[in-house]
mmCIF file of C-alpha atoms in Angstrom:
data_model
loop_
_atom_site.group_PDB
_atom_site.id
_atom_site.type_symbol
_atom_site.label_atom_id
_atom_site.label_comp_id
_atom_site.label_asym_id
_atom_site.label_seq_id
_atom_site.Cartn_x
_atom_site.Cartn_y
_atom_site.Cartn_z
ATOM 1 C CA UNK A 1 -101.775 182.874 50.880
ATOM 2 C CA UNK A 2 -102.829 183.931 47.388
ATOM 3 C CA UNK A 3 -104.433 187.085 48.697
ATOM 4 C CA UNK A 4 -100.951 188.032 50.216
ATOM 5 C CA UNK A 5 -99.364 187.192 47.758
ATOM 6 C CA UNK A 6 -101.509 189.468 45.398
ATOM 7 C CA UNK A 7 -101.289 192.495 47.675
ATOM 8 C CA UNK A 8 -97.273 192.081 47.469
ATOM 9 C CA UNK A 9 -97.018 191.759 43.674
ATOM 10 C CA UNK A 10 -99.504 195.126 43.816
ATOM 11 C CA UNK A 11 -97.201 197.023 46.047
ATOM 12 C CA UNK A 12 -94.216 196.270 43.965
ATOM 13 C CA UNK A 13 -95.359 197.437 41.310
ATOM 14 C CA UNK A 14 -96.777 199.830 42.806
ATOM 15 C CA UNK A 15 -93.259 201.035 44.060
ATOM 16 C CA UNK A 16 -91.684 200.307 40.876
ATOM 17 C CA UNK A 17 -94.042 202.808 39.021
ATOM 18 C CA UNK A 18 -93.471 205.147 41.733
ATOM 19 C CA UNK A 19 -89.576 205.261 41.718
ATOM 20 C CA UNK A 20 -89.741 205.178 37.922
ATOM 21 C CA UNK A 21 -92.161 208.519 37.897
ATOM 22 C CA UNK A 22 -89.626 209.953 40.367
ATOM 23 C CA UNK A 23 -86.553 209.379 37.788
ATOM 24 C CA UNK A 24 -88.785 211.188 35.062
ATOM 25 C CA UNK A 25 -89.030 214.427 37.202
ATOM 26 C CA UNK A 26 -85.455 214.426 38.419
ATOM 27 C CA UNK A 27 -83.546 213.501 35.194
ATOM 28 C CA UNK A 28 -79.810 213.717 34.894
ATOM 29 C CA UNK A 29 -80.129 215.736 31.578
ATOM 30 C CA UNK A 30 -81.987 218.922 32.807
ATOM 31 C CA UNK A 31 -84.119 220.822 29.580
ATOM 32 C CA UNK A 32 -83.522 224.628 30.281
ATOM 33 C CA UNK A 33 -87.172 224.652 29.835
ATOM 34 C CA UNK A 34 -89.983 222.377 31.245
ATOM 35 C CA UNK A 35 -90.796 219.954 28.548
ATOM 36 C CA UNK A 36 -93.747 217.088 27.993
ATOM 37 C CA UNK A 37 -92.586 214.068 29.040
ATOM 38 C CA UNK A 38 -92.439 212.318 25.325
ATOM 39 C CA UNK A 39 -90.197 215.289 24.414
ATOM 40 C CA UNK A 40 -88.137 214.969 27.587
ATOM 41 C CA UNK A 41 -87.020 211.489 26.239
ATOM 42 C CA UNK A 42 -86.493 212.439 23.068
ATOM 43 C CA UNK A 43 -83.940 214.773 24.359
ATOM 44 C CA UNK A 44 -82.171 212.380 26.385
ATOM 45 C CA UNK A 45 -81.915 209.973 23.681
ATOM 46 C CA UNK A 46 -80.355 212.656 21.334
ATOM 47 C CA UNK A 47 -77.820 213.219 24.112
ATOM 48 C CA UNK A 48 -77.271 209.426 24.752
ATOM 49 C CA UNK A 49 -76.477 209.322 20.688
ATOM 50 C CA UNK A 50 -74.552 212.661 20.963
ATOM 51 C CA UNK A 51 -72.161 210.625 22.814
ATOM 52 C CA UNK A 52 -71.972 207.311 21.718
ATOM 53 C CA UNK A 53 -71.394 208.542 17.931
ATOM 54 C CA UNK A 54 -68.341 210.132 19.794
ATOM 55 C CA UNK A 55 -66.559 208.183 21.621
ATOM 56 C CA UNK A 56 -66.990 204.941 20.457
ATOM 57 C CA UNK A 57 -66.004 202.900 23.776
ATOM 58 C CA UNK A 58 -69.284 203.800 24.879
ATOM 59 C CA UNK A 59 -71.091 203.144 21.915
ATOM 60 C CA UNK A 60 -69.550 199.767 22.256
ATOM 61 C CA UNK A 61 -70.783 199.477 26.073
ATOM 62 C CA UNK A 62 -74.020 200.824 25.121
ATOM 63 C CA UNK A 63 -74.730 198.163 22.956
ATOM 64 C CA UNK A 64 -73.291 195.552 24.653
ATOM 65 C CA UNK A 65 -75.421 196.492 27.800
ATOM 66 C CA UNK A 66 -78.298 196.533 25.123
ATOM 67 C CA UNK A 67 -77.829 192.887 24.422
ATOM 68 C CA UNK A 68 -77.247 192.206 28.142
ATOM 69 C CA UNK A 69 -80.918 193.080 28.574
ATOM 70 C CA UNK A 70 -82.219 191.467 25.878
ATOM 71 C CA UNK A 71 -80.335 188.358 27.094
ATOM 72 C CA UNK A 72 -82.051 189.235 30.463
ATOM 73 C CA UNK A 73 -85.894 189.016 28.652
ATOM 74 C CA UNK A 74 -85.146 186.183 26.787
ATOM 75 C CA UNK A 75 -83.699 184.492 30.194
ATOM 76 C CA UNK A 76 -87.303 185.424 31.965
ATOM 77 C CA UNK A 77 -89.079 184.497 28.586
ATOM 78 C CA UNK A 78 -87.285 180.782 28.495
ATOM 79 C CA UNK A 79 -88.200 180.547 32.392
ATOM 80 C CA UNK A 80 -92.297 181.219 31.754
ATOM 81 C CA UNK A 81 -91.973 178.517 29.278
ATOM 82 C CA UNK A 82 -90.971 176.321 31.600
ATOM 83 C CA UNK A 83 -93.124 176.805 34.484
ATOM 84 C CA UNK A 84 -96.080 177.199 31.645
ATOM 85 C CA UNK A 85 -95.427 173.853 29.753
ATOM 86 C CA UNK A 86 -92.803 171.512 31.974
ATOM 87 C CA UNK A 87 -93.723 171.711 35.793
ATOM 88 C CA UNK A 88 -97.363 170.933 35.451
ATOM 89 C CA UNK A 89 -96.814 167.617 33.448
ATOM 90 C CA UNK A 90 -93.496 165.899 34.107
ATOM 91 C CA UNK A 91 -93.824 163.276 37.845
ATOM 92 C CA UNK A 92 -90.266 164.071 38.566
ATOM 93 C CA UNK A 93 -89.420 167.522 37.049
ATOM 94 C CA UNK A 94 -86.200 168.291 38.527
ATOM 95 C CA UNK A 95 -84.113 169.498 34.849
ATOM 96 C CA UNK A 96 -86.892 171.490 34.491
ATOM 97 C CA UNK A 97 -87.513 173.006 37.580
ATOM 98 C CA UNK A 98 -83.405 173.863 37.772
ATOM 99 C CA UNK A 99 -83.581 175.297 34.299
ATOM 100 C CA UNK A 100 -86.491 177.422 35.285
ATOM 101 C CA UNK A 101 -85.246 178.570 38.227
ATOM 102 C CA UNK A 102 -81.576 179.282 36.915
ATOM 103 C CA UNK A 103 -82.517 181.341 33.646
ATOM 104 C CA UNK A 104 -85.376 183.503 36.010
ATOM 105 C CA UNK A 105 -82.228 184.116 38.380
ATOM 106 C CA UNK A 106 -79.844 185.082 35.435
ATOM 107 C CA UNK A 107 -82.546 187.082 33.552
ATOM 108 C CA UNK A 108 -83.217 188.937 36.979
ATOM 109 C CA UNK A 109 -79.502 189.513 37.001
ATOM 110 C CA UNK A 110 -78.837 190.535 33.901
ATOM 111 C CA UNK A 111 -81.983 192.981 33.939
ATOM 112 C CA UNK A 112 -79.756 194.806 36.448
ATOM 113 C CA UNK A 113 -76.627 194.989 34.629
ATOM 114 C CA UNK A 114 -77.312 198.053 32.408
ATOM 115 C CA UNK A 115 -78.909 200.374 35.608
ATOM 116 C CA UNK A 116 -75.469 199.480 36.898
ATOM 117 C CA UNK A 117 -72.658 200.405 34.506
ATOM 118 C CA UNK A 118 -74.423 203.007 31.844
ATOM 119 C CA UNK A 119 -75.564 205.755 34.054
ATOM 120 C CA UNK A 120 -72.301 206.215 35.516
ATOM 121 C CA UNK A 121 -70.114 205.893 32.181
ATOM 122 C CA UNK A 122 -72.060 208.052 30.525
ATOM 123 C CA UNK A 123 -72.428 210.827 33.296
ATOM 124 C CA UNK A 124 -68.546 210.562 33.409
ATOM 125 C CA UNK A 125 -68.153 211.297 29.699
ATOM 126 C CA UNK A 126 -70.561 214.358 29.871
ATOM 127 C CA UNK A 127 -68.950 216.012 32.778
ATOM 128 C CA UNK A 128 -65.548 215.677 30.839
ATOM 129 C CA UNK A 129 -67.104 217.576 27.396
ATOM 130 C CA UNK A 130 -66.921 220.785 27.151
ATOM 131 C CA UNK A 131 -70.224 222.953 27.458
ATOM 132 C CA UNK A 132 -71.807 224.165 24.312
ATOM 133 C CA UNK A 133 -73.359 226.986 24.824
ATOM 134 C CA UNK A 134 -75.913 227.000 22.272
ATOM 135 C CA UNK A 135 -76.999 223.386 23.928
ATOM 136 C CA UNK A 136 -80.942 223.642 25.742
ATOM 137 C CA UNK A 137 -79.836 221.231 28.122
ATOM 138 C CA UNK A 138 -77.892 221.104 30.991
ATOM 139 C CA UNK A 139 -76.211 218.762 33.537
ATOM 140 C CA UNK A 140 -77.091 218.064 36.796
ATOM 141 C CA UNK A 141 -74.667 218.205 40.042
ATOM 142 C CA UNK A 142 -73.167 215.289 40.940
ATOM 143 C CA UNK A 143 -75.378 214.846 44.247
ATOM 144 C CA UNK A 144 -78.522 215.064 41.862
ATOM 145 C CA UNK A 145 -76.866 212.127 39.593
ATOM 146 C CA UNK A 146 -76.549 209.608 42.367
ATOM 147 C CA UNK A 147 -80.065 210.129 43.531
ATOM 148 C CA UNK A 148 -81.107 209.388 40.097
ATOM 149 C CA UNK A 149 -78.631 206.367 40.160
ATOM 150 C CA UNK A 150 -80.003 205.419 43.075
ATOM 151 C CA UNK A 151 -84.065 205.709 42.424
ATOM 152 C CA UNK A 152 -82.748 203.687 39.108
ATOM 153 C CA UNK A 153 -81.248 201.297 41.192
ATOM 154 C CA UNK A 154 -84.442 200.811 43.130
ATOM 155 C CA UNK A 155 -86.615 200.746 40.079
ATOM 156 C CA UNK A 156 -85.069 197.796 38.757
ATOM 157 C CA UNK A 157 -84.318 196.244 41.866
ATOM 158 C CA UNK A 158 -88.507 196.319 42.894
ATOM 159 C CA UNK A 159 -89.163 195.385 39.459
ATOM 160 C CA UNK A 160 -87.000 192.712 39.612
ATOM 161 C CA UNK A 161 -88.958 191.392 43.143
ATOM 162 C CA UNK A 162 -91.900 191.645 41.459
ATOM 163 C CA UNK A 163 -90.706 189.312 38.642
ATOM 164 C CA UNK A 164 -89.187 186.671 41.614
ATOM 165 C CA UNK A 165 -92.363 186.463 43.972
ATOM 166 C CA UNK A 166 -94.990 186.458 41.046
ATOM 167 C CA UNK A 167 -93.055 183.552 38.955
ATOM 168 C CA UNK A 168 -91.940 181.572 42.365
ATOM 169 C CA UNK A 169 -95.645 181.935 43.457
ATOM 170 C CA UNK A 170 -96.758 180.439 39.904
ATOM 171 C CA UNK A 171 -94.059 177.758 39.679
ATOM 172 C CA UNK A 172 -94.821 176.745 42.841
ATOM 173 C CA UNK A 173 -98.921 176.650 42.155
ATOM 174 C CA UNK A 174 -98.473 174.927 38.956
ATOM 175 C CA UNK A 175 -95.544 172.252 39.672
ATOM 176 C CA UNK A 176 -95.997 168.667 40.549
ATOM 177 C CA UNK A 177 -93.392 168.421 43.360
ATOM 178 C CA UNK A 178 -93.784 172.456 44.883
ATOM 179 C CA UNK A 179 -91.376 171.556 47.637
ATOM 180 C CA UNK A 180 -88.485 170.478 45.408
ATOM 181 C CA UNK A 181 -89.129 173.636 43.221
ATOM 182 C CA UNK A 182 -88.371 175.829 46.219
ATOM 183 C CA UNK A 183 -85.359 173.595 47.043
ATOM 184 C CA UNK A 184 -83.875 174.082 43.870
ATOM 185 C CA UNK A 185 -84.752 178.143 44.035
ATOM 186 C CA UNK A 186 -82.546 178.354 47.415
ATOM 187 C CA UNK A 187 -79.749 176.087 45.923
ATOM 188 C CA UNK A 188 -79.866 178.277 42.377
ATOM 189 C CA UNK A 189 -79.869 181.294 44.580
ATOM 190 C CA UNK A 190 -77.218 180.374 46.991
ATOM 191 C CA UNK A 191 -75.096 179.529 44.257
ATOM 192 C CA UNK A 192 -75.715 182.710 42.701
ATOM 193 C CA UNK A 193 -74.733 185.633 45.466
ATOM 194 C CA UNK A 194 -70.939 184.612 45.230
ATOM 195 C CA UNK A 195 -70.656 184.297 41.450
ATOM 196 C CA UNK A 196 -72.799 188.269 41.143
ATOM 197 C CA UNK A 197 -70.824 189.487 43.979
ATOM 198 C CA UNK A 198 -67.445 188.148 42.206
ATOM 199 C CA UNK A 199 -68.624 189.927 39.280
ATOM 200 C CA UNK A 200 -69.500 192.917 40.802
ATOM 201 C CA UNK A 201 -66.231 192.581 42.482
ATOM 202 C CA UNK A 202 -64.507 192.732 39.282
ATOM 203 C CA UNK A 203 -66.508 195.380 37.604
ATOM 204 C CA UNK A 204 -65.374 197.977 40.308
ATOM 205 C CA UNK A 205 -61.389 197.219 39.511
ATOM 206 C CA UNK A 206 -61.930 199.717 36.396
ATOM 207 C CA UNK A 207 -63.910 201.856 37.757
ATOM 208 C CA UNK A 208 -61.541 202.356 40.648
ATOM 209 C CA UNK A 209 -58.680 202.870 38.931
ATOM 210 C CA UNK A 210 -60.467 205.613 36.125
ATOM 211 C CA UNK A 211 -62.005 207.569 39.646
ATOM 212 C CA UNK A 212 -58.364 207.513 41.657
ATOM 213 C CA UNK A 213 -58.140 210.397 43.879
ATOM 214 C CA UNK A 214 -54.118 210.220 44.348
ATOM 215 C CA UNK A 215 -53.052 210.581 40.450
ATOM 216 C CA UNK A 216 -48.873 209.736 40.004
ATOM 217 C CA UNK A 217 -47.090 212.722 38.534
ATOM 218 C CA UNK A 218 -43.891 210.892 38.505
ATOM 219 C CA UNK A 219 -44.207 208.403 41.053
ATOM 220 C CA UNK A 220 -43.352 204.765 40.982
ATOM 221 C CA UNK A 221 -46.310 202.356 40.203
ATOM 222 C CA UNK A 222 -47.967 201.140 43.518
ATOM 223 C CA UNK A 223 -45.767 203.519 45.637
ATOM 224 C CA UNK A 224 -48.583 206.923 45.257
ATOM 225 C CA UNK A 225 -50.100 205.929 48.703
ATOM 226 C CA UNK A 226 -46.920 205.699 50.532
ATOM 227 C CA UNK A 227 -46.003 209.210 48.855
ATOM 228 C CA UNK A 228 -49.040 210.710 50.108
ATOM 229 C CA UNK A 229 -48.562 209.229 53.627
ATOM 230 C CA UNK A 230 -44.807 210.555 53.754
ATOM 231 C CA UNK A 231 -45.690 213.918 52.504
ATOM 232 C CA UNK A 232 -48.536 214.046 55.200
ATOM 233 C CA UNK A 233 -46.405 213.065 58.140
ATOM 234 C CA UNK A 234 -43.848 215.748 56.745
ATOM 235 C CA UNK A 235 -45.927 218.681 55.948
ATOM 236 C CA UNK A 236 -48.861 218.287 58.790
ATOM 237 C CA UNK A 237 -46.991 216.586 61.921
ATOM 238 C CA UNK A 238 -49.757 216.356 63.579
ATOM 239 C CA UNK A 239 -51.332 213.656 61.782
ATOM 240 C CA UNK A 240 -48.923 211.480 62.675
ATOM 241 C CA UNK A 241 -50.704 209.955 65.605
ATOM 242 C CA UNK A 242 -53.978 209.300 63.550
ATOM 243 C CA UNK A 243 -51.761 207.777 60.378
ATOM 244 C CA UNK A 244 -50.025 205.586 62.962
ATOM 245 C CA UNK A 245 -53.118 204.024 64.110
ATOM 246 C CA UNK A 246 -54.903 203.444 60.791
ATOM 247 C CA UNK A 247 -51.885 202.103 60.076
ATOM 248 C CA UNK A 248 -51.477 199.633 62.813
ATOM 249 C CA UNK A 249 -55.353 198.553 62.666
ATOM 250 C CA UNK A 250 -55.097 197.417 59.608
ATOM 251 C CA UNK A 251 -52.139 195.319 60.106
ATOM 252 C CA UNK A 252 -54.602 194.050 62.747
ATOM 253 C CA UNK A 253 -56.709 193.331 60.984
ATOM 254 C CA UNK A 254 -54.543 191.893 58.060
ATOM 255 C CA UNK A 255 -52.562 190.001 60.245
ATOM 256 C CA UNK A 256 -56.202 187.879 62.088
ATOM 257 C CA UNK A 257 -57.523 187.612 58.453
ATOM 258 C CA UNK A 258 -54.193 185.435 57.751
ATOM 259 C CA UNK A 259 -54.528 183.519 60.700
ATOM 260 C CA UNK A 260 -57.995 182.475 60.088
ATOM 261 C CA UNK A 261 -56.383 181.081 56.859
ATOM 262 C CA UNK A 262 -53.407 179.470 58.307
ATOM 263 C CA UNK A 263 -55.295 177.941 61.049
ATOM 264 C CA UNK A 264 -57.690 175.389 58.630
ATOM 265 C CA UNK A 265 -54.785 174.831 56.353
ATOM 266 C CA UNK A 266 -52.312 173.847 58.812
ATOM 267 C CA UNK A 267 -54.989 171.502 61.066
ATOM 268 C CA UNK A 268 -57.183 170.692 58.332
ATOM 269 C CA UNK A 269 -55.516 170.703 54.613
ATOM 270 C CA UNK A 270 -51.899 170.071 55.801
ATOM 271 C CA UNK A 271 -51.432 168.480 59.952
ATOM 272 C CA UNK A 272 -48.481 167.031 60.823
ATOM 273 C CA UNK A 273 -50.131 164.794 63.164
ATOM 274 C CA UNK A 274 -54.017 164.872 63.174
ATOM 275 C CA UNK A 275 -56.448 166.288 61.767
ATOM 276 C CA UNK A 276 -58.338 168.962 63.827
ATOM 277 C CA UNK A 277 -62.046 170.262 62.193
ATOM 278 C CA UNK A 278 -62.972 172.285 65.457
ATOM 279 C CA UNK A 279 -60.596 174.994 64.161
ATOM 280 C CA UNK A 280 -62.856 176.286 61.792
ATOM 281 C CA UNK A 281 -65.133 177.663 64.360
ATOM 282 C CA UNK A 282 -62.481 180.238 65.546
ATOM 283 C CA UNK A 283 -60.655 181.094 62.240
ATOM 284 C CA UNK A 284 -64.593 182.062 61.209
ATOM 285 C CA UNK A 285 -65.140 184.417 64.143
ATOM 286 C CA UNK A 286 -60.751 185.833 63.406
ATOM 287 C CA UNK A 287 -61.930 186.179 59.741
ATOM 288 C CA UNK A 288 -65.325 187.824 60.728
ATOM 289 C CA UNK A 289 -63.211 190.489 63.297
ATOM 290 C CA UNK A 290 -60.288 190.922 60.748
ATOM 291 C CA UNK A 291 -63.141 192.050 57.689
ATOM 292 C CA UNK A 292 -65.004 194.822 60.330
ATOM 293 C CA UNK A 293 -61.447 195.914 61.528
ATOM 294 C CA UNK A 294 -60.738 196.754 57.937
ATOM 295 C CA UNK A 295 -64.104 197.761 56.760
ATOM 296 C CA UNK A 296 -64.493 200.396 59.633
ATOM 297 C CA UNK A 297 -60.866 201.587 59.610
ATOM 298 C CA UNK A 298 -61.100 202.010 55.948
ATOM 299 C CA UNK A 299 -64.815 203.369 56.279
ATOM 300 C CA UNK A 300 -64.068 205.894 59.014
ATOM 301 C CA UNK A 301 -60.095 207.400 57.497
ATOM 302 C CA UNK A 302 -60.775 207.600 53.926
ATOM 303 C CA UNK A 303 -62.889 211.029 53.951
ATOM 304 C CA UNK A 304 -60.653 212.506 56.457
ATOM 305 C CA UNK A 305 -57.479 211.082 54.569
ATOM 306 C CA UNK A 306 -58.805 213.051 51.764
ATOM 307 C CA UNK A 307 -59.484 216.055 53.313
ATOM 308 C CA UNK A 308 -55.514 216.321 55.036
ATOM 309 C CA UNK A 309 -54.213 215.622 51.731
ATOM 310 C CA UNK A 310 -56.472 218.833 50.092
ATOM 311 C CA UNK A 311 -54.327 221.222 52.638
ATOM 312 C CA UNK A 312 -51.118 219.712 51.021
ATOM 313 C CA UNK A 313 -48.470 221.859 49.060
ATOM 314 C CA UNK A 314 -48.195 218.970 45.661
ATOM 315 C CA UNK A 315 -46.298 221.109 43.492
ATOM 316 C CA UNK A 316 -43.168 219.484 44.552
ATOM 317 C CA UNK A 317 -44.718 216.186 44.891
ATOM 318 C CA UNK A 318 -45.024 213.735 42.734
ATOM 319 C CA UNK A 319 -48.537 213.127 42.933
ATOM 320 C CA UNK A 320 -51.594 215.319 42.910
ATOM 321 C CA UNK A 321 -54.754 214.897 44.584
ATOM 322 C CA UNK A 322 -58.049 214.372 42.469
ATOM 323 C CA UNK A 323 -61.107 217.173 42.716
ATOM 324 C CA UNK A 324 -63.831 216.628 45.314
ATOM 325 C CA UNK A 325 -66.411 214.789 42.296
ATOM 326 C CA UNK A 326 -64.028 212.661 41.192
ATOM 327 C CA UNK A 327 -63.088 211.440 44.955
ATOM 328 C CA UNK A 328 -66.917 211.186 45.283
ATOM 329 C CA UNK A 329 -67.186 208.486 42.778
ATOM 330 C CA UNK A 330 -64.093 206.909 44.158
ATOM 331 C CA UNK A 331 -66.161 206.385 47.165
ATOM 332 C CA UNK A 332 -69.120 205.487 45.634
ATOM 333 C CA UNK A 333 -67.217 202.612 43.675
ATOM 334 C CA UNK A 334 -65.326 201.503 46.800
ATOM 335 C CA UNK A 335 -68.312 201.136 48.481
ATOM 336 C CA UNK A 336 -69.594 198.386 45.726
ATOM 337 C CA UNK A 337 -66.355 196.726 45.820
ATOM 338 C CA UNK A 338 -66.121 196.452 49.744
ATOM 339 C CA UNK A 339 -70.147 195.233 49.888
ATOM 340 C CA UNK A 340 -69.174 192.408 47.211
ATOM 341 C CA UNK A 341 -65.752 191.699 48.875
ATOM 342 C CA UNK A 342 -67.484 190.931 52.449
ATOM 343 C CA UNK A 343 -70.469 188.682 50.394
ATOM 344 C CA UNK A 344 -67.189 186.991 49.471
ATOM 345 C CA UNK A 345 -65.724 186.624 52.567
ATOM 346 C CA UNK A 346 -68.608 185.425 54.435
ATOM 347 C CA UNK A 347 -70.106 182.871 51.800
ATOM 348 C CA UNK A 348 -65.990 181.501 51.627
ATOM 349 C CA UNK A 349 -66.347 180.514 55.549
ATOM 350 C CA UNK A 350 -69.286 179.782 55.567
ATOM 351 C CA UNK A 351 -68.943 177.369 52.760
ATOM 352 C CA UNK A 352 -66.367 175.531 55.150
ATOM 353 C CA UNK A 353 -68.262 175.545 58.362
ATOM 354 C CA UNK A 354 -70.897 174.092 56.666
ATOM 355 C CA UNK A 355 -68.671 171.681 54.792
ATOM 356 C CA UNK A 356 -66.986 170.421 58.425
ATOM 357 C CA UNK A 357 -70.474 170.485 60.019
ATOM 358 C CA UNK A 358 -72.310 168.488 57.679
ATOM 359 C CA UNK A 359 -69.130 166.027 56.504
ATOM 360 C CA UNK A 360 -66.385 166.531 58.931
#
């Protein structure tokens, strides 16, 4: 067990060193000129600064993000003190062995905060300034960004493993009662998915709304999409067909995901009569249909939504459609906020299946 646990800490970081190299040769800030590495981050500090000093919004982000991660350390530096002095000595450790568990899962968490939000904010403000041209720099496509955004991603995320298998393996070595330590892991870690994905959740909202590809040019709040759709069903006729069943698919698949509420509320929460727990079971498998009828539908129309409304006249509209980049982030963000919306879902029903199977 040791050995394989050795050979996996090895290959992580491993992998880790490997995905950071490849974010060194591919950076987002290009030189015009091959540089040495220690000069190549010199550079992209002085265009990190260039743009905080600027706009202060992001300098405020950027050091908030700082602290995040130094919240993060001090997290995974409170959890090896724990593991190092509590778990060998206390009979009973269970405060400990929650507190050392918790703070490695927050400081893992909050390691990956920064990777998240910075990259993107600060590619956004960059693309919007206008080139100097006396700059020895330039910026990289857009396609080139989120492959750096992604190998970041990955970075942290292996690193991140690394820190989880090589502290769990330790805790558990080193603790009095190993089996309750893992207990408590699973319990700190269960109760963690829902609370990152609400968070991630949230964090889209913004970034949604900054990266909208419809854009009101007059146009009531809330009432830009149904614009779009009437212009689109007046200007390209044929599309009419393909709008109408989008349309009624997600009504579909609105309509089950309120049903699988109603049902538990109305046997379970509020019966007239008696109460009936075997409910649950189908409003699960309604709620599971109604989130892939919505996912795909919304999946499979969105690019081709955007391309009919590109071949629109807008000029008497009053909207206008956003540029191919911008609609690329939209997606990109969208993508987040559906992943974290589904965690949501599922944990939610799952929570009360498990609830009705284990006290109902």
């Amino acid at each position: 067990m040791l050995v394989i646990i050795w050979i996996l800490l090895v290959l992580l970081l491993g992998l880790t060193g490997w995905l950071v190299y490849r974010s060194l040769q591919h950076p987002v800030i290009q030189p015009a000129k091959p540089l040495p590495l220690r000069e190549q981050l010199t550079l992209q500090h002085q265009v990190r600064q260039s743009i905080t000093n600027k706009v202060p919004r992001l300098k405020g982000l950027y050091y908030g993000l700082l602290v995040c991660g130094c919240l993060g350390v001090i997290s995974l530096l409170v959890s090896c003190y724990l593991i190092m002095t509590k778990l060998p000595l206390l009979i009973f450790p269970i405060r400990s062995v929650v507190a050392s568990m918790a703070t490695l899962v927050i400081g893992v968490i909050l390691l990956l905060v920064p990777v998240l939000v910075w990259p993107s904010q600060a590619y956004d403000e960059l693309i919007g300034r206008k080139t100097d041209p006396n700059q020895n720099w330039q910026l990289a496509d857009t396609p080139t960004f989120e492959r750096y955004r992604r190998t970041q991603i990955w970075s942290v995320l292996a690193l991140d493993c690394f820190l989880l298998v090589g502290m769990i393996s330790w805790a558990y070595r080193v603790s009095t009662v190993p089996a309750v330590t893992i207990e408590y892991l699973i319990m700190v870690v269960v109760i963690a998915i829902p609370v990152v994905a609400l968070v991630a959740l949230l964090a889209q909202l913004p970034y949604l709304y900054q990266n909208r590809f419809l854009i009101s040019n007059g146009a009531r709040f809330g009432t830009v999409h149904y614009q779009a759709n009437r212009a689109l069903l007046n200007q390209q006729p044929d599309v009419k067909t393909h709008l109408i069943i989008v349309q009624i698919c997600r009504i579909i698949g609105y309509a089950l995901g309120l049903y699988a509420l109603w049902l538990p509320y109305s046997n379970i929460l509020a019966p007239s009569f008696a109460v009936d727990t075997s409910v649950v079971y189908p409003a699960a498998a309604f709620a599971l249909v109604a989130l892939l009828i919505v996912l795909i539908t919304g999946g499979a129309w969105l690019p081709r939504f955007y391309d009919y409304l590109q071949l629109l006249d807008t000029k008497a509209l009053k909207f206008k459609v956003a540029g191919s980049d911008q609609f690329r982030r939209y997606r990109f963000h969208l993508y987040y906020f559906k992943i974290a919306f589904s965690i949501l879902w599922l944990v939610f029903w799952g929570l009360i299946i498990g609830y009705i199977y284990y006290f109902g």
